[in-house]
mmCIF file of C-alpha atoms and ligand atoms in Angstrom:
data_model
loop_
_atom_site.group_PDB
_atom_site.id
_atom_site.type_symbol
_atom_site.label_atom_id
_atom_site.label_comp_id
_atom_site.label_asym_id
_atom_site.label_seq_id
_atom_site.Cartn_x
_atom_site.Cartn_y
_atom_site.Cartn_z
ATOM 1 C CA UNK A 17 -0.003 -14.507 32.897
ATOM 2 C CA UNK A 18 1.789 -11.057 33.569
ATOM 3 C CA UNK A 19 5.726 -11.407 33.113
ATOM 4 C CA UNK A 20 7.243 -10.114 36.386
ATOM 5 C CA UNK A 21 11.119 -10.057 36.634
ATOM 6 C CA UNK A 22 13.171 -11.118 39.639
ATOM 7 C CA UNK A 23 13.209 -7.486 40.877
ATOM 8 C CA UNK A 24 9.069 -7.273 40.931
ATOM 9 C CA UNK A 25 9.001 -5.292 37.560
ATOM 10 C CA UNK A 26 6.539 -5.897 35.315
ATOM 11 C CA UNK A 27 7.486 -6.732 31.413
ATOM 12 C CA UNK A 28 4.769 -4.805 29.453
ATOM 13 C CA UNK A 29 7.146 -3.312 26.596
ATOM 14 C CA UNK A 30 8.061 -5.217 23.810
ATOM 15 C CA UNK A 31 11.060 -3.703 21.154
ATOM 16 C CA UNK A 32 11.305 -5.712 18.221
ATOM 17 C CA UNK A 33 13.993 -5.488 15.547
ATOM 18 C CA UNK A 34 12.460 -6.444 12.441
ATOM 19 C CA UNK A 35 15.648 -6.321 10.525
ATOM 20 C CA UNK A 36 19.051 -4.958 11.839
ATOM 21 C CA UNK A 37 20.294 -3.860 7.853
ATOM 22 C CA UNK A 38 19.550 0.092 7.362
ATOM 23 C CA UNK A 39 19.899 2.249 4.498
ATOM 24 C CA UNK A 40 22.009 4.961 7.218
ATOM 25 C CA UNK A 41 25.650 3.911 8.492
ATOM 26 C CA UNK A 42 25.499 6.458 11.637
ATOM 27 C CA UNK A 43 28.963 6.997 12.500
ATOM 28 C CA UNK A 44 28.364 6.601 16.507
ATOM 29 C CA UNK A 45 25.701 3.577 15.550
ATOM 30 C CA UNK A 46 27.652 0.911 12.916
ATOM 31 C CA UNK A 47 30.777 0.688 11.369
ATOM 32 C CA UNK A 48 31.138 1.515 7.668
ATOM 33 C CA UNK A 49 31.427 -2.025 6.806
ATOM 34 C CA UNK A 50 29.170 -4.216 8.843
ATOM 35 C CA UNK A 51 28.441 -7.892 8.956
ATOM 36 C CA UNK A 52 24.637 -8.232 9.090
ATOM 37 C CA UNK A 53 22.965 -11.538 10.325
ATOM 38 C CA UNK A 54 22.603 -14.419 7.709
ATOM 39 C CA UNK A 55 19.335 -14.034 5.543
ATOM 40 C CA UNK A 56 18.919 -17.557 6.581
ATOM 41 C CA UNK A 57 18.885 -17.029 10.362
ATOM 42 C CA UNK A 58 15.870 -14.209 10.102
ATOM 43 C CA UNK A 59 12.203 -15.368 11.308
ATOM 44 C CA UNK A 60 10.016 -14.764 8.759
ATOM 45 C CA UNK A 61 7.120 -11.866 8.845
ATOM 46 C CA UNK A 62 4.274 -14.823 10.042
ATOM 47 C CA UNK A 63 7.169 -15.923 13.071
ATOM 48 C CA UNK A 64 7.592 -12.295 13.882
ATOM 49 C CA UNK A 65 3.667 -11.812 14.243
ATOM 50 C CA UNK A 66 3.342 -15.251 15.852
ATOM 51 C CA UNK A 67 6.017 -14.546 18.415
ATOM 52 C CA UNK A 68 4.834 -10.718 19.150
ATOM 53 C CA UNK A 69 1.426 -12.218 19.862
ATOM 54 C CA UNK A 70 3.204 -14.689 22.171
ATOM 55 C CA UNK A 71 4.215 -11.640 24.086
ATOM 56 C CA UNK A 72 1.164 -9.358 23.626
ATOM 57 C CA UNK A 73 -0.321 -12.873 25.186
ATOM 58 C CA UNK A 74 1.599 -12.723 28.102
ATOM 59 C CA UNK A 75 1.104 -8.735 29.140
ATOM 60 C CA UNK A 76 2.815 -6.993 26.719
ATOM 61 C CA UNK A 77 0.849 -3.557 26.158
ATOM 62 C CA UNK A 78 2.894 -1.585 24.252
ATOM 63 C CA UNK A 79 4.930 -2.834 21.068
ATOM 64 C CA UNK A 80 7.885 -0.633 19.353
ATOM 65 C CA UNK A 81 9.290 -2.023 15.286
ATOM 66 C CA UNK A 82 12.556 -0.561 15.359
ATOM 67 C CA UNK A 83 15.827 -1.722 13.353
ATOM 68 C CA UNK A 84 18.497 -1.497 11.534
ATOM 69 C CA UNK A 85 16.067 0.884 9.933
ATOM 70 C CA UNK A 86 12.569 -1.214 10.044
ATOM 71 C CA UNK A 87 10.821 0.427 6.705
ATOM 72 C CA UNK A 88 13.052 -1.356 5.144
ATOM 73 C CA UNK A 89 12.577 -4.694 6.282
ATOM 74 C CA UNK A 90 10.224 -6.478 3.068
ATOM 75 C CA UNK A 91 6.649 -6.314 3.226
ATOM 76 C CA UNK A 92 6.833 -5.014 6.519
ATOM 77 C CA UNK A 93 3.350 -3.002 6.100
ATOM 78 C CA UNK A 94 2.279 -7.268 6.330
ATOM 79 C CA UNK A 95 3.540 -7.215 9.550
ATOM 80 C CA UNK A 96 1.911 -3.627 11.031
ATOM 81 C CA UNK A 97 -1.540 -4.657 9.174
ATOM 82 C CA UNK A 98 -0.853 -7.966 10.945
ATOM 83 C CA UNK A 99 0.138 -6.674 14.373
ATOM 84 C CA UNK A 100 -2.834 -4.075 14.745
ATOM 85 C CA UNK A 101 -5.676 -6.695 14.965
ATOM 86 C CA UNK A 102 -3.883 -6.181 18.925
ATOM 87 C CA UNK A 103 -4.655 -2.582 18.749
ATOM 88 C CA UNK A 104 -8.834 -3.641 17.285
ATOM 89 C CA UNK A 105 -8.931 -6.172 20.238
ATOM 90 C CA UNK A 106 -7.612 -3.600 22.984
ATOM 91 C CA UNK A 107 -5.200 -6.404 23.821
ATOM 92 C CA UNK A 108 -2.107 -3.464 22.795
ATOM 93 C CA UNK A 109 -2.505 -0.013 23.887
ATOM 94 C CA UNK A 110 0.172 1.255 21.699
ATOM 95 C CA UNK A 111 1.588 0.158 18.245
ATOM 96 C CA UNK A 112 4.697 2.473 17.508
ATOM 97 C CA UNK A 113 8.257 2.552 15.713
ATOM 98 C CA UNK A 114 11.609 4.370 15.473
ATOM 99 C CA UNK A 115 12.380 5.099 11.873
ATOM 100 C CA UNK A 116 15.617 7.345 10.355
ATOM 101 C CA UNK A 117 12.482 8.749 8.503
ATOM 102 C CA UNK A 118 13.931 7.663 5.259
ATOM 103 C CA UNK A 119 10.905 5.673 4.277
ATOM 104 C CA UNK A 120 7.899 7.641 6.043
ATOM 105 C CA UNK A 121 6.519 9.612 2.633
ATOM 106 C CA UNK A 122 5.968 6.219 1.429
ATOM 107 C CA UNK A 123 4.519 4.245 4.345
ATOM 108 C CA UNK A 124 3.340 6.726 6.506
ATOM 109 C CA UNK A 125 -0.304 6.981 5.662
ATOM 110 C CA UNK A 126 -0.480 3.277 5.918
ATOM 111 C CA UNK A 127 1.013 3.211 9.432
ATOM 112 C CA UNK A 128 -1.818 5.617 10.531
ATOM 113 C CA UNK A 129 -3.981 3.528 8.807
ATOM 114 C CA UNK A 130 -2.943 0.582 10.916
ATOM 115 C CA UNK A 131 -3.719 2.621 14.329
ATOM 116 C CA UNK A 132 -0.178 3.489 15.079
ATOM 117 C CA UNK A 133 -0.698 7.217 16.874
ATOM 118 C CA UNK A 134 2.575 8.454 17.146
ATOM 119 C CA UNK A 135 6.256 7.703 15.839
ATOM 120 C CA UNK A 136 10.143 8.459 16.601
ATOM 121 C CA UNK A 137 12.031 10.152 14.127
ATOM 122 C CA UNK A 138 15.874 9.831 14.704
ATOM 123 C CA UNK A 139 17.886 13.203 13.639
ATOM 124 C CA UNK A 140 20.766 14.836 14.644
ATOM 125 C CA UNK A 141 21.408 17.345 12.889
ATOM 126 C CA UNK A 142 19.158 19.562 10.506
ATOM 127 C CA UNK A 143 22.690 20.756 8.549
ATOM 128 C CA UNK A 144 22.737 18.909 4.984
ATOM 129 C CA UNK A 145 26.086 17.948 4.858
ATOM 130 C CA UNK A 146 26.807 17.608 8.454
ATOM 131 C CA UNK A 147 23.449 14.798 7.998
ATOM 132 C CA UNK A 148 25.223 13.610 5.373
ATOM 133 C CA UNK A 149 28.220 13.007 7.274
ATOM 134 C CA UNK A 150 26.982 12.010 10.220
ATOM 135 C CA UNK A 151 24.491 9.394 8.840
ATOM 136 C CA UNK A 152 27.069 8.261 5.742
ATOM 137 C CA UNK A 153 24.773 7.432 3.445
ATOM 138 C CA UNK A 154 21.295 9.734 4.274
ATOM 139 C CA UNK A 155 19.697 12.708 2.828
ATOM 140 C CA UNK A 156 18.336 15.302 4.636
ATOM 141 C CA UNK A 157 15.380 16.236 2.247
ATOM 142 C CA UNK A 158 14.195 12.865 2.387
ATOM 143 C CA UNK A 159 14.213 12.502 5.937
ATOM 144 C CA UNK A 160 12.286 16.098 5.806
ATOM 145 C CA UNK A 161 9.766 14.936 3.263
ATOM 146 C CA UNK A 162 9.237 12.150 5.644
ATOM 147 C CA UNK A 163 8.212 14.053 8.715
ATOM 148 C CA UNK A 164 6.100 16.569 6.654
ATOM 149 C CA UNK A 165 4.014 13.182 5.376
ATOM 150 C CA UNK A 166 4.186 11.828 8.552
ATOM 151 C CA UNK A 167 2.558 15.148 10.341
ATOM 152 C CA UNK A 168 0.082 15.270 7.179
ATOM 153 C CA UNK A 169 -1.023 11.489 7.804
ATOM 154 C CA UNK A 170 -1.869 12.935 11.807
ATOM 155 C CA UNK A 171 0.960 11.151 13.204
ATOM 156 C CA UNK A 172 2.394 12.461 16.575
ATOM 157 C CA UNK A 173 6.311 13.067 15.682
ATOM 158 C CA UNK A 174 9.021 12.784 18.303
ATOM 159 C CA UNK A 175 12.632 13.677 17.296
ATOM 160 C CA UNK A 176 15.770 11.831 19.023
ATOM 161 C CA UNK A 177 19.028 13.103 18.902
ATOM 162 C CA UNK A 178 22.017 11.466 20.148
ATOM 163 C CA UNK A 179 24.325 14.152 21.864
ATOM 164 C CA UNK A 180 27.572 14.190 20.049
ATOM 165 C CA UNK A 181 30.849 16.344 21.338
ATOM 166 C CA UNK A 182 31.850 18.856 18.943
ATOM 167 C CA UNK A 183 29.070 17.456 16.659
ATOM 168 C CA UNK A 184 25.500 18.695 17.728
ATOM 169 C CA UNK A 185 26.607 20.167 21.055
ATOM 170 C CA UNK A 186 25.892 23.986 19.564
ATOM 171 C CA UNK A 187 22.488 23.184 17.408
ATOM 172 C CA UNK A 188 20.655 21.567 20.049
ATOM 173 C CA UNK A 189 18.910 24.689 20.772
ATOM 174 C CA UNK A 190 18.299 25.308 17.181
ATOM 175 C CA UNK A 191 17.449 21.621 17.094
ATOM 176 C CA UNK A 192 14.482 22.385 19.836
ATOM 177 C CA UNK A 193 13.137 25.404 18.583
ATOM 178 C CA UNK A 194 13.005 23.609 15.592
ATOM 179 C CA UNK A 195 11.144 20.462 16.909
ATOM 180 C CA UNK A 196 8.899 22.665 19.252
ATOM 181 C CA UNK A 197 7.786 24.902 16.419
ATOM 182 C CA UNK A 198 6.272 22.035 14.326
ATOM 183 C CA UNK A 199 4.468 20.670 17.423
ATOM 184 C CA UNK A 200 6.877 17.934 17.789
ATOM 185 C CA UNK A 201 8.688 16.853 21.223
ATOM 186 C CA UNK A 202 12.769 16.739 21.342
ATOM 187 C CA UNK A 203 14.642 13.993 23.109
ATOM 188 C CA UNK A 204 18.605 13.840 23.420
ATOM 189 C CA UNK A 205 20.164 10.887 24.290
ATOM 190 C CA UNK A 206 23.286 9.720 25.204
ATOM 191 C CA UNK A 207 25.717 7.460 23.248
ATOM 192 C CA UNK A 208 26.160 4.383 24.577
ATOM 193 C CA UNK A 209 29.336 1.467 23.946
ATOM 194 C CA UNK A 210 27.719 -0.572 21.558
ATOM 195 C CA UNK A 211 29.528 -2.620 19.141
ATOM 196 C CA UNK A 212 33.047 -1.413 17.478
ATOM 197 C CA UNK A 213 32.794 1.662 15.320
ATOM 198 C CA UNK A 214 34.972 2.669 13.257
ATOM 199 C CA UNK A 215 35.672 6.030 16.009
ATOM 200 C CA UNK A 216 36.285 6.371 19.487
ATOM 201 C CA UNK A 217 33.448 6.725 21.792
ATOM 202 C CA UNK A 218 35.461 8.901 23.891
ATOM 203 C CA UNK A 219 35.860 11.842 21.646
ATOM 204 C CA UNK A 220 31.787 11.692 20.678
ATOM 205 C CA UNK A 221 30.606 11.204 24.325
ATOM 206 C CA UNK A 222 28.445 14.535 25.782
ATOM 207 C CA UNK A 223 26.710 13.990 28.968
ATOM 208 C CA UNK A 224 23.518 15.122 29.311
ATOM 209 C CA UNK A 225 23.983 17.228 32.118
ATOM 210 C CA UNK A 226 26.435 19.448 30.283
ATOM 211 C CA UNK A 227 23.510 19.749 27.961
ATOM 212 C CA UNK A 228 20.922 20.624 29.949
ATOM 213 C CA UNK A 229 23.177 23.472 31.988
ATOM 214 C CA UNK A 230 23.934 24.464 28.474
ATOM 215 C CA UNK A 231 20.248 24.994 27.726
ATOM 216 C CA UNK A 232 19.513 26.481 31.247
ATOM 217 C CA UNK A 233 21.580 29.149 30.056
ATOM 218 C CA UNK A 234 18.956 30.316 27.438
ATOM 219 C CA UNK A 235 16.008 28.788 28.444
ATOM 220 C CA UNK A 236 13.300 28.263 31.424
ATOM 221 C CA UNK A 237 13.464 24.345 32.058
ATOM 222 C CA UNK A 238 10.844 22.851 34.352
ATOM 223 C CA UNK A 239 11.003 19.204 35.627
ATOM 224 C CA UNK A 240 7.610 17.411 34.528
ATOM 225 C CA UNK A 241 6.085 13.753 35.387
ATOM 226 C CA UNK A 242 5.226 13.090 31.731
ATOM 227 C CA UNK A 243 6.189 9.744 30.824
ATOM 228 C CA UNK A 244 5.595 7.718 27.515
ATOM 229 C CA UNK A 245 6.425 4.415 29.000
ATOM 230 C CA UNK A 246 10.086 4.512 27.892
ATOM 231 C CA UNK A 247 13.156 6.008 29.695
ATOM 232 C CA UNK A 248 13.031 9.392 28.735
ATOM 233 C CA UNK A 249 12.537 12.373 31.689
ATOM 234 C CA UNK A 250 11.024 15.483 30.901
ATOM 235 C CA UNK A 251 11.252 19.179 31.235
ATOM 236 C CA UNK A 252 8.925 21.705 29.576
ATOM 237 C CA UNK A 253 10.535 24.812 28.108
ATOM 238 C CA UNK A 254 8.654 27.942 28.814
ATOM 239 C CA UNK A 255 10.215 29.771 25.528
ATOM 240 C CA UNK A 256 8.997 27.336 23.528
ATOM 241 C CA UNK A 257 6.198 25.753 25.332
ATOM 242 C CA UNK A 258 7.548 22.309 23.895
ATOM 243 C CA UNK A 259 8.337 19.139 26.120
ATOM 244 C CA UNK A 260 12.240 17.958 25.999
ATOM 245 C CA UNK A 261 13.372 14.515 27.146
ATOM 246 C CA UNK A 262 16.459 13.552 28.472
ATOM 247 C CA UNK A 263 17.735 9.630 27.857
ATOM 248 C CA UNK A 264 20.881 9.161 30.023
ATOM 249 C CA UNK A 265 21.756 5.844 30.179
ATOM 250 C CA UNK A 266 25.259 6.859 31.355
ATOM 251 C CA UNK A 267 24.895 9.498 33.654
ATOM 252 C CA UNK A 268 21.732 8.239 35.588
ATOM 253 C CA UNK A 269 20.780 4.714 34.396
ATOM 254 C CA UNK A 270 17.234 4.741 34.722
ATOM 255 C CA UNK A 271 17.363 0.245 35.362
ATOM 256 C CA UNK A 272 15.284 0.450 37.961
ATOM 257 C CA UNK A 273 11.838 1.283 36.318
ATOM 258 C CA UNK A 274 12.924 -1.093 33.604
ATOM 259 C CA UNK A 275 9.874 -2.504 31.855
ATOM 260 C CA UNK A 276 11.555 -3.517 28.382
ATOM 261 C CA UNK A 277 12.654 -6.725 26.754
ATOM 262 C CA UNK A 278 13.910 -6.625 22.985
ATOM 263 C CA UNK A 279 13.110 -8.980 20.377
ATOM 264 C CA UNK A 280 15.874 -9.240 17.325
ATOM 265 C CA UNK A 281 14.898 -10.263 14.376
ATOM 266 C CA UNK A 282 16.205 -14.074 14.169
ATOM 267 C CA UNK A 283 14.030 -14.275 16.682
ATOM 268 C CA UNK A 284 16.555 -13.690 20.009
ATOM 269 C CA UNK A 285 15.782 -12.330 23.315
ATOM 270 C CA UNK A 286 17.706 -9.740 24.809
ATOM 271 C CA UNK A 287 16.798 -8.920 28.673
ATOM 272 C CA UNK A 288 19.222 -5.652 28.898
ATOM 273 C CA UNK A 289 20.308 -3.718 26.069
ATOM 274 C CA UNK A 290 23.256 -3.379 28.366
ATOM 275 C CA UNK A 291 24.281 -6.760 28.466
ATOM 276 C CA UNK A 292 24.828 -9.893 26.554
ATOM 277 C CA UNK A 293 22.857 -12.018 27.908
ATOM 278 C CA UNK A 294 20.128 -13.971 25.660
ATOM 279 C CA UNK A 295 17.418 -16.530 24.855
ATOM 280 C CA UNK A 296 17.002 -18.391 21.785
ATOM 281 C CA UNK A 297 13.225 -18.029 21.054
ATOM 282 C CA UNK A 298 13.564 -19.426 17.469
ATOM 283 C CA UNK A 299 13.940 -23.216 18.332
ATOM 284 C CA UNK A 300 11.332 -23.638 20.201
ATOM 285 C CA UNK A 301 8.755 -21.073 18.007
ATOM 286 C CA UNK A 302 9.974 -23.875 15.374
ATOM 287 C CA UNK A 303 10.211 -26.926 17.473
ATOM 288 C CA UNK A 304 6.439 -27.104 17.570
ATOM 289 C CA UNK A 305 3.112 -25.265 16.025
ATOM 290 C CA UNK A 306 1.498 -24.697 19.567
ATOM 291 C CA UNK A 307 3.206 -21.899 21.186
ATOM 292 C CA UNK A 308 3.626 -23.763 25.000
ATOM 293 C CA UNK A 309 7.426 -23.636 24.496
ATOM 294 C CA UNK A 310 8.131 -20.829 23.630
ATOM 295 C CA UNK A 311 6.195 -18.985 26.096
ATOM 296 C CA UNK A 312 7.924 -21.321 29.139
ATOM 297 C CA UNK A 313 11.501 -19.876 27.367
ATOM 298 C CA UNK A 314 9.983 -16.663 27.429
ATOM 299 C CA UNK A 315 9.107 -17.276 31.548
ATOM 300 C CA UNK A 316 12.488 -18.434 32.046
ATOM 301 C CA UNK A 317 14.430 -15.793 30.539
ATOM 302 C CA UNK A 318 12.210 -13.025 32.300
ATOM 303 C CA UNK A 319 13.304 -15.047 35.316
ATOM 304 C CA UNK A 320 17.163 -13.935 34.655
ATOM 305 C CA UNK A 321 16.217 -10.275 32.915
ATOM 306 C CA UNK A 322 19.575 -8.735 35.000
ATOM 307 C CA UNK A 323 19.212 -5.740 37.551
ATOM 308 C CA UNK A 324 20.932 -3.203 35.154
ATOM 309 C CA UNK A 325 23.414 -2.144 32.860
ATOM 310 C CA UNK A 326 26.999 -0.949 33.493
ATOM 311 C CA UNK A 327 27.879 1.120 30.245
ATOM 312 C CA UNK A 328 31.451 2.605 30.845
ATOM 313 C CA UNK A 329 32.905 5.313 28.061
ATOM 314 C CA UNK A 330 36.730 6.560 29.048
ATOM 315 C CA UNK A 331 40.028 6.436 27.679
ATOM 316 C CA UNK A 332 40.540 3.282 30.001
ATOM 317 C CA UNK A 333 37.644 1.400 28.439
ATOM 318 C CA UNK A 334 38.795 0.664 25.085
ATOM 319 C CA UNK A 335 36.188 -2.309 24.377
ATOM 320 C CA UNK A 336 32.420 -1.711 24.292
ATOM 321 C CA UNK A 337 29.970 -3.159 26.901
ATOM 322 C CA UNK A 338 28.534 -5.123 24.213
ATOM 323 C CA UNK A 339 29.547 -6.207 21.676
ATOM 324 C CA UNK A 340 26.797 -6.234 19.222
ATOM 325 C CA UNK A 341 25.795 -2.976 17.441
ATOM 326 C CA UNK A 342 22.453 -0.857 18.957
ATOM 327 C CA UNK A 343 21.078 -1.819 15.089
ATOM 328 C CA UNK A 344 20.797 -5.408 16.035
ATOM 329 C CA UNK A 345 18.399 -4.198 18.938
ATOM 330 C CA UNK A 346 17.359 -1.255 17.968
ATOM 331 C CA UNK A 347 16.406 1.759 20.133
HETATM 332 N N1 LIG B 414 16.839 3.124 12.075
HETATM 333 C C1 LIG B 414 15.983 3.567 13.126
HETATM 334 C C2 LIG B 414 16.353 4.960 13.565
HETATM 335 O O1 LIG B 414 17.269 5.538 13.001
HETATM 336 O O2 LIG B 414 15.703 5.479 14.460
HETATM 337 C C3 LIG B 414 15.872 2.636 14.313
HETATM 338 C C4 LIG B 414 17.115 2.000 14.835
HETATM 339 S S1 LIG B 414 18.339 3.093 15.494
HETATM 340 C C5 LIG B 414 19.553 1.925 16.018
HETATM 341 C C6 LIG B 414 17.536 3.628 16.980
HETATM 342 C C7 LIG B 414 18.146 4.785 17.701
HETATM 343 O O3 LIG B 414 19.343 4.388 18.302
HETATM 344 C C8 LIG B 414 18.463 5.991 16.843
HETATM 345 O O4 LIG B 414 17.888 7.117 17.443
HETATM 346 C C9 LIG B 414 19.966 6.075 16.907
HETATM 347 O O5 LIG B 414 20.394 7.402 16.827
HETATM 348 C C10 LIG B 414 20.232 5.471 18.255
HETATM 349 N N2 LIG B 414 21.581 4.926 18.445
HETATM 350 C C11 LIG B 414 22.295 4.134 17.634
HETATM 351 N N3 LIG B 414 23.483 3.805 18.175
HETATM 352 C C12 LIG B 414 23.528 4.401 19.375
HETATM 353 C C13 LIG B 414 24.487 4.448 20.425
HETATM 354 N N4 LIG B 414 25.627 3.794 20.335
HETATM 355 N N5 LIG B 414 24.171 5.160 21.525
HETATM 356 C C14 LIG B 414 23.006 5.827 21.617
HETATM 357 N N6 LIG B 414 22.051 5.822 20.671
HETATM 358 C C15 LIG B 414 22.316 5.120 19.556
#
């Protein structure tokens, strides 16, 4: 039953976008005003759970909720209670999500109830106003209050940062020590052309490896095999004694241990986050109550998941590689 790709790698990762709204307008993420997709066109929390079993079905072990921001997404504490009967039957090894942490003093008991372990908290910044700015419409004590619950409930915390020029470039390290000192790992990532913002991409891109030699420069990196079954690579930092990952989809595109799909949340597949090509899963969840069709659309758009992406960010590039935001398939 295992999905296998027409490059021999196995699909055992699941991302699903449970909503792509957010209560956040990042700058480098969405526009200020965005067109979400019609109310009408979502799959309801049952679809979602019938669908994600469809995959968990087929091989997938490891499941990520992300967004738009996917705490708020409606009852979707349904959906986790729903989703970890996978996690009872040892069908899922892993139940996670990436949250903007807005939501976690409220819900995050209830996700370790639910046998989720460990949880992505995005933050870029730990300056009030430049959060503020950065995220439009966030607050950092929230966010804070968030991670403290989360850490009290005995969730594992991860911070990601996206690397922004002139932005983040000089707190990172504060950002680190920060992260390390509260037991949590720090990933940076890379912004990638993803939908039209309202800014250039150009004058927010960093690569990574400017980064890291900037970090070299105060601290001891060392390259380590730890891997949490996503992109990241890691280094441990003897100062701290705290792991940091690197996500670089731009400088070294890591395609070719690719074992992702993304699910959004009106129910289409995306093989790539890097490209545009999809599958309509919807019509045939709905076309019948047995679940035969959609798992031969599922085969057949495995059978065209595409080699890689080609994300491009320079004055010469003026259009994104996709067009759709990163909210409609979350991170
Ligand atoms: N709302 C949740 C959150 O904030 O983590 C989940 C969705 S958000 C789209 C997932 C991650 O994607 C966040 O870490 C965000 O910073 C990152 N992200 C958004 N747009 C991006 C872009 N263009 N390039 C790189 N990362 C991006």
């Amino acid at each position: 039953m295992n999905m296998i790709d027409p490059f021999g790698r196995t699909i055992s990762y699941l991302r699903v976008s449970v909503t792509d709204r957010c209560d956040f307008r990042c700058t480098y993420c969405m526009a200020e005003d965005m067109a979400f997709l019609p109310k009408k066109d979502l799959l309801s929390l049952e679809e979602l759970d019938r669908l994600t079993t469809v995959f968990v079905e087929k091989g997938v072990k490891k499941l990520r909720l992300t967004g738009g921001e996917p705490l708020v997404r409606k009852n979707i504490m349904h959906l986790v209670r729903q989703i970890s009967r996978h996690l009872e039957s040892g069908a899922l090894e892993e139940l996670t999500l990436t949250t903007n942490g807005s939501q976690l003093s409220r819900f995050a008991a209830e996700l370790a109830d639910c046998g989720v372990k460990r949880i992505n908290v995005s933050l870029d910044t730990l300056d009030p106003q430049k959060f503020h700015a950065i995220t439009r419409w966030g607050n950092l004590d929230r966010v804070m209050a968030g991670i403290d619950a989360a850490q009290a409930a005995g969730l594992k915390v991860k911070i990601n940062a996206v690397a922004l020029k002139g932005f983040n470039d000089a707190e990172l390290p504060e950002l680190m020590r920060w992260a390390h000192g509260r037991g949590m790992d720090l990933t940076v990532i890379e912004t990638m052309p993803m939908g039209e913002i309202d800014e250039d991409r150009t004058d927010q891109y960093l690569p990574l490896s400017l980064v890291r030699a900037g970090l070299e420069r105060q601290f001891t990196l060392a390259d380590i095999p730890y891997k949490t079954g996503g992109p990241a690579r890691y280094v441990e930092v003897a100062e701290t004694g705290g792991r940091l990952g690197f996500i670089t989809p731009m400088t070294h595109n890591f395609c070719e241990s690719c074992n992702r799909v993304r699910l959004t949340c009106t129910g289409t597949l995306y093989m790539c986050l890097g490209q545009d090509d999809a599958a309509d899963l919807r019509a045939p969840l709905r076309a019948s109550e047995g679940n035969e069709l959609v798992s031969d659309a599922i085969d057949e758009a495995i059978g065209r998941k595409p080699k890689g992406h080609d994300f491009i960010i320079d004055r010469n590039t003026s259009r994104p590689a996709v067009s759709r935001h990163m909210s409609v398939t979350g991170g």
